[in-house]
Amino acid sequence: MADETHTLRSGSLTATIKAQGAEMCSFKHKDGTEFVWQAGPAWARHAPLLFPIVGRLASDEMRHRGKTYRMTQHGFARDSRFVWAERGESRCALVLEDSEATRALYPFAFRLTAAYALDEAGLDLWLTVANTGKEILPASLGGHPAFNWPLQAGVPKDSYALTFANEEPSPVRRVEGGLLLAATDPSPVRGTVLPLSEALFTNDAVIIDPINSDAVRYAAGQGAGPWLKMSWRGFRELGVWSKPSGAPFLCIEPWRGYPSPKDFDGEFSDKPGLMHIAPGAEEQLSFRVEVGTS
């Protein structure tokens, strides 16, 4: 159905956005290079938006004022149909507001807006969470875009690396059963470079918390062939994830928030990592993906 997707165009680039989840499902160069993972048996998503949680809560339960609500991994936005607010040649915007269905899972008033803009060099996404209610809005927000790995057929996966804008020496966080472990691992980043391999994800995602950089470049080591650069504003953590079983995608995930610590079992509003948005206020976070083919 035409209402289900919208394709943005600028110069040699196109990007296609779905109403379901406000999800980017394609980002292509006119030479045929597709940067976004096209879903499939290994993972059925492209670039979901994570709201109102990032990661998991213990037992998938959210506690608020004596009541327990079921909240599954990464929240409900990725499985919700957004409403189109704008559909132009190079820009579009989609909105998700609280409803009877969302309040059964998350008893708060909110408005989440995803605004995309494409130019000749890349794609911007602005995510705005507005508190439309009368109490503090506790929430997390994240991106989860999956890019093809390798970006070019025939290039070995382990020739790729992430190169950060700054050094990232801090220990990294890991999860077990979707929950954040208290123990940390030494950083696998060598100065500014994180070499990529399937073995890196044997213990699930690599979580850089806090992230020092505001940008990262993803490319094969020799510098030839397709590449992309992601930059972000307002996000404080970065998740890097793939499946260790040979899945041909890499997720580069700017987060504001993270999974529940394994030993946390309190009120949702007390969970570490949340934004606390005052009534009538809003938080805007953004990221940009620039791409090239040589």
Coordinates of C-alpha atoms in Angstrom, one line a residue:
M1 CA 0.0 0.0 0.0
A2 CA 1.3 3.5 -0.9
D3 CA 0.5 4.7 2.6
E4 CA 2.9 2.2 4.2
T5 CA 6.2 3.5 2.8
H6 CA 7.6 6.8 1.5
T7 CA 10.8 7.1 -0.5
L8 CA 13.0 10.2 -0.2
R9 CA 15.3 11.3 -3.0
S10 CA 18.3 13.7 -3.2
G11 CA 21.1 13.5 -5.8
S12 CA 22.3 10.0 -6.1
L13 CA 20.7 8.8 -2.9
T14 CA 17.3 7.3 -2.0
A15 CA 15.9 6.3 1.5
T16 CA 12.7 4.5 2.1
I17 CA 10.8 4.8 5.4
K18 CA 8.0 2.6 6.7
A19 CA 5.0 3.8 8.6
Q20 CA 5.3 0.7 10.7
G21 CA 7.8 1.6 13.4
A22 CA 8.9 4.8 11.5
E23 CA 11.6 2.5 10.3
M24 CA 14.2 3.1 7.6
C25 CA 14.1 0.0 5.4
S26 CA 16.4 1.1 2.5
F27 CA 19.2 3.5 1.9
K28 CA 20.6 3.2 -1.6
H29 CA 23.1 4.8 -3.9
K30 CA 22.1 5.0 -7.6
D31 CA 24.9 2.6 -8.5
G32 CA 22.9 -0.1 -6.7
T33 CA 24.7 -0.2 -3.4
E34 CA 22.2 -0.9 -0.6
F35 CA 23.6 0.1 2.8
V36 CA 20.7 -1.1 5.0
W37 CA 20.2 -4.8 5.9
Q38 CA 17.2 -6.1 4.0
A39 CA 15.9 -8.3 6.8
G40 CA 15.7 -12.0 6.5
P41 CA 15.9 -15.2 8.5
A42 CA 18.9 -14.0 10.5
W43 CA 17.0 -10.9 11.8
A44 CA 13.7 -9.7 10.6
R45 CA 14.2 -6.0 11.1
H46 CA 16.1 -3.1 9.3
A47 CA 16.5 -0.1 11.6
P48 CA 14.0 -0.2 14.5
L49 CA 13.5 2.7 16.9
L50 CA 13.8 1.8 20.6
F51 CA 11.2 3.5 22.8
P52 CA 10.3 3.8 25.7
I53 CA 13.1 1.4 26.8
V54 CA 16.4 0.3 25.3
G55 CA 17.2 -3.4 25.9
R56 CA 15.2 -5.4 28.4
L57 CA 13.6 -5.1 31.8
A58 CA 13.8 -8.0 34.3
S59 CA 11.1 -10.5 33.5
D60 CA 9.8 -8.0 30.9
E61 CA 8.0 -6.2 33.7
M62 CA 7.7 -2.5 34.4
R63 CA 6.6 -1.4 37.8
H64 CA 4.9 2.0 38.4
R65 CA 3.0 3.1 41.4
G66 CA 2.1 -0.4 42.6
K67 CA 1.1 -1.7 39.2
T68 CA 3.1 -4.0 36.9
Y69 CA 3.0 -3.6 33.2
R70 CA 4.4 -6.0 30.5
M71 CA 7.2 -4.3 28.5
T72 CA 9.1 -6.4 26.1
Q73 CA 12.6 -5.9 24.8
H74 CA 13.3 -2.4 23.2
G75 CA 9.7 -1.3 23.8
F76 CA 6.7 -1.0 21.6
A77 CA 7.5 1.8 19.2
R78 CA 9.2 -0.5 16.7
D79 CA 5.9 -2.5 16.5
S80 CA 3.6 0.5 16.3
R81 CA 2.2 2.2 13.2
F82 CA 3.2 5.8 13.2
V83 CA 1.1 8.5 11.5
W84 CA 2.5 10.5 8.6
A85 CA 2.9 14.2 9.5
E86 CA 4.9 15.2 6.4
R87 CA 5.8 13.5 3.1
G88 CA 8.0 15.5 0.8
E89 CA 10.6 14.9 -1.9
S90 CA 13.5 14.8 0.5
R91 CA 11.8 15.1 4.0
C92 CA 9.2 13.2 5.9
A93 CA 8.0 13.0 9.5
L94 CA 6.0 10.5 11.4
V95 CA 4.3 10.7 14.9
L96 CA 3.3 8.2 17.5
E97 CA 1.2 9.3 20.4
D98 CA 0.0 7.5 23.5
S99 CA -3.3 5.7 23.1
E100 CA -5.3 3.2 25.1
A101 CA -3.1 0.4 23.6
T102 CA 0.2 2.1 24.7
R103 CA -1.2 3.1 28.1
A104 CA -1.9 -0.6 28.9
L105 CA 1.9 -1.2 28.5
Y106 CA 3.2 2.2 29.6
P107 CA 1.0 4.5 31.7
F108 CA 2.3 7.8 30.4
A109 CA 1.3 10.5 28.0
F110 CA 3.8 11.2 25.2
R111 CA 4.4 12.2 21.6
L112 CA 7.3 10.6 19.7
T113 CA 8.2 12.3 16.4
A114 CA 10.7 10.8 13.9
A115 CA 11.7 13.4 11.2
Y116 CA 13.9 12.3 8.3
A117 CA 15.7 14.5 5.9
L118 CA 17.9 13.4 2.9
D119 CA 20.5 15.4 1.2
E120 CA 23.1 14.6 -1.5
A121 CA 25.6 13.3 1.2
G122 CA 23.4 11.5 3.8
L123 CA 20.3 11.1 5.8
D124 CA 19.4 12.8 9.1
L125 CA 17.0 11.5 11.7
W126 CA 15.7 13.7 14.5
L127 CA 13.8 12.0 17.3
T128 CA 11.8 14.1 19.6
V129 CA 10.0 12.9 22.7
A130 CA 7.5 15.3 24.2
N131 CA 5.8 14.9 27.6
T132 CA 2.2 15.7 26.9
G133 CA 1.1 14.6 30.4
K134 CA 1.1 16.0 33.9
E135 CA 3.8 13.9 35.5
I136 CA 7.4 13.3 34.9
L137 CA 8.0 11.1 31.8
P138 CA 10.6 8.4 32.4
A139 CA 11.9 7.0 29.1
S140 CA 14.8 5.8 27.0
L141 CA 15.3 6.2 23.3
G142 CA 17.6 4.6 20.8
G143 CA 18.4 3.8 17.2
H144 CA 19.1 0.3 16.0
P145 CA 20.1 0.6 12.3
A146 CA 21.5 -2.5 10.7
F147 CA 23.9 -2.1 7.8
N148 CA 25.1 -4.8 5.4
W149 CA 28.3 -6.5 6.5
P150 CA 30.1 -6.7 4.2
L151 CA 29.0 -3.6 2.3
Q152 CA 30.4 -5.1 -0.9
A153 CA 30.0 -8.7 -2.0
G154 CA 33.2 -10.7 -1.8
V155 CA 35.0 -8.5 0.8
P156 CA 35.9 -10.4 3.9
K157 CA 33.9 -9.4 7.0
D158 CA 37.0 -9.2 9.1
S159 CA 38.6 -6.6 6.9
Y160 CA 36.0 -4.1 8.2
A161 CA 36.5 -1.8 11.2
L162 CA 34.8 1.0 13.1
T163 CA 37.0 4.1 13.4
F164 CA 35.8 6.5 16.1
A165 CA 36.3 10.3 16.2
N166 CA 38.0 10.0 19.6
E167 CA 39.8 7.3 21.5
E168 CA 37.5 4.9 23.4
P169 CA 39.6 3.4 26.2
S170 CA 36.8 2.8 28.7
P171 CA 35.8 -0.8 29.6
V172 CA 32.7 -2.0 27.7
R173 CA 29.5 -3.3 29.1
R174 CA 27.9 -6.6 28.2
V175 CA 24.5 -8.2 28.7
E176 CA 23.3 -11.6 29.8
G177 CA 19.8 -12.7 29.0
G178 CA 19.3 -9.1 27.8
L179 CA 20.2 -7.6 31.2
L180 CA 23.2 -5.5 31.9
L181 CA 26.0 -7.2 33.7
A182 CA 27.8 -5.4 36.6
A183 CA 31.2 -6.6 35.4
T184 CA 32.9 -4.9 32.5
D185 CA 35.3 -6.1 29.8
P186 CA 38.5 -4.4 28.6
S187 CA 37.8 -2.2 25.6
P188 CA 38.3 -4.0 22.3
V189 CA 38.9 -0.5 20.7
R190 CA 42.5 0.0 19.8
G191 CA 42.9 3.7 20.2
T192 CA 40.2 4.8 17.8
V193 CA 39.8 1.6 15.9
L194 CA 37.5 -1.3 16.6
P195 CA 38.4 -4.3 14.4
L196 CA 35.2 -6.2 13.4
S197 CA 34.8 -10.0 13.6
E198 CA 32.0 -12.4 14.3
A199 CA 33.8 -13.4 17.5
L200 CA 33.4 -9.9 18.9
F201 CA 29.7 -10.7 19.4
T202 CA 30.0 -14.1 21.0
N203 CA 28.8 -12.5 24.3
D204 CA 26.1 -10.4 22.6
A205 CA 26.4 -6.6 22.1
V206 CA 29.4 -4.4 22.8
I207 CA 28.1 -1.4 24.8
I208 CA 30.3 1.6 25.0
D209 CA 29.1 3.6 28.1
P210 CA 29.8 6.4 28.0
I211 CA 30.7 7.0 24.4
N212 CA 33.4 9.7 24.1
S213 CA 33.0 10.2 20.3
D214 CA 30.2 11.8 18.4
A215 CA 30.9 10.0 15.2
V216 CA 32.2 6.7 13.8
R217 CA 33.2 5.5 10.3
Y218 CA 32.4 2.0 9.1
A219 CA 34.5 0.7 6.2
A220 CA 36.9 -2.0 4.9
G221 CA 40.5 -1.5 6.0
Q222 CA 41.9 -0.7 2.6
G223 CA 39.7 2.3 2.2
A224 CA 38.2 1.2 -1.1
G225 CA 34.6 0.4 -1.7
P226 CA 31.4 1.5 0.0
W227 CA 31.7 3.2 3.4
L228 CA 29.4 5.0 5.8
K229 CA 29.8 7.5 8.7
M230 CA 27.4 7.9 11.5
S231 CA 27.3 10.9 13.8
W232 CA 25.0 11.7 16.7
R233 CA 23.8 14.3 19.1
G234 CA 22.3 13.8 22.5
F235 CA 23.0 10.1 22.8
R236 CA 25.3 8.9 25.6
E237 CA 25.9 5.3 24.9
L238 CA 26.6 3.3 21.8
G239 CA 25.7 -0.4 21.1
V240 CA 27.5 -2.4 18.4
W241 CA 25.8 -5.7 17.6
S242 CA 25.6 -8.6 15.2
K243 CA 24.9 -12.3 15.6
P244 CA 28.0 -14.4 16.0
S245 CA 26.6 -17.1 13.7
G246 CA 27.5 -15.4 10.5
A247 CA 24.7 -13.0 10.0
P248 CA 25.6 -10.5 7.3
F249 CA 24.7 -7.3 9.1
L250 CA 26.2 -4.9 11.7
C251 CA 24.1 -2.7 14.0
I252 CA 25.6 0.6 15.1
E253 CA 23.2 1.9 17.8
P254 CA 23.2 5.3 19.4
W255 CA 21.4 5.0 22.7
R256 CA 20.1 7.3 25.5
G257 CA 19.6 4.6 28.1
Y258 CA 20.5 0.9 28.4
P259 CA 19.1 -2.4 29.6
S260 CA 18.2 -2.9 33.2
P261 CA 21.1 -3.9 35.4
K262 CA 20.9 -7.6 36.2
D263 CA 20.3 -6.8 39.9
F264 CA 17.7 -4.0 39.4
D265 CA 14.2 -4.8 40.5
G266 CA 12.7 -1.4 41.5
E267 CA 10.3 1.2 40.3
F268 CA 10.7 1.9 36.6
S269 CA 11.3 5.6 37.2
D270 CA 14.3 4.7 39.4
K271 CA 16.0 2.6 36.7
P272 CA 19.4 3.8 35.8
G273 CA 19.9 5.5 32.4
L274 CA 16.5 7.0 31.9
M275 CA 15.6 10.5 30.7
H276 CA 13.1 12.3 33.1
I277 CA 11.2 14.7 31.0
A278 CA 9.1 17.4 32.8
P279 CA 5.4 18.0 31.9
G280 CA 5.3 20.1 28.7
A281 CA 9.0 19.6 28.0
E282 CA 10.7 17.6 25.3
E283 CA 14.0 15.9 24.5
Q284 CA 15.4 15.9 20.9
L285 CA 18.2 13.5 19.9
S286 CA 19.5 13.0 16.4
F287 CA 21.8 11.0 14.2
R288 CA 23.1 11.3 10.7
V289 CA 24.3 8.6 8.3
E290 CA 26.6 9.8 5.4
V291 CA 27.6 7.3 2.7
G292 CA 29.9 6.9 -0.2
T293 CA 30.8 4.2 -2.7
S294 CA 34.5 4.6 -3.2

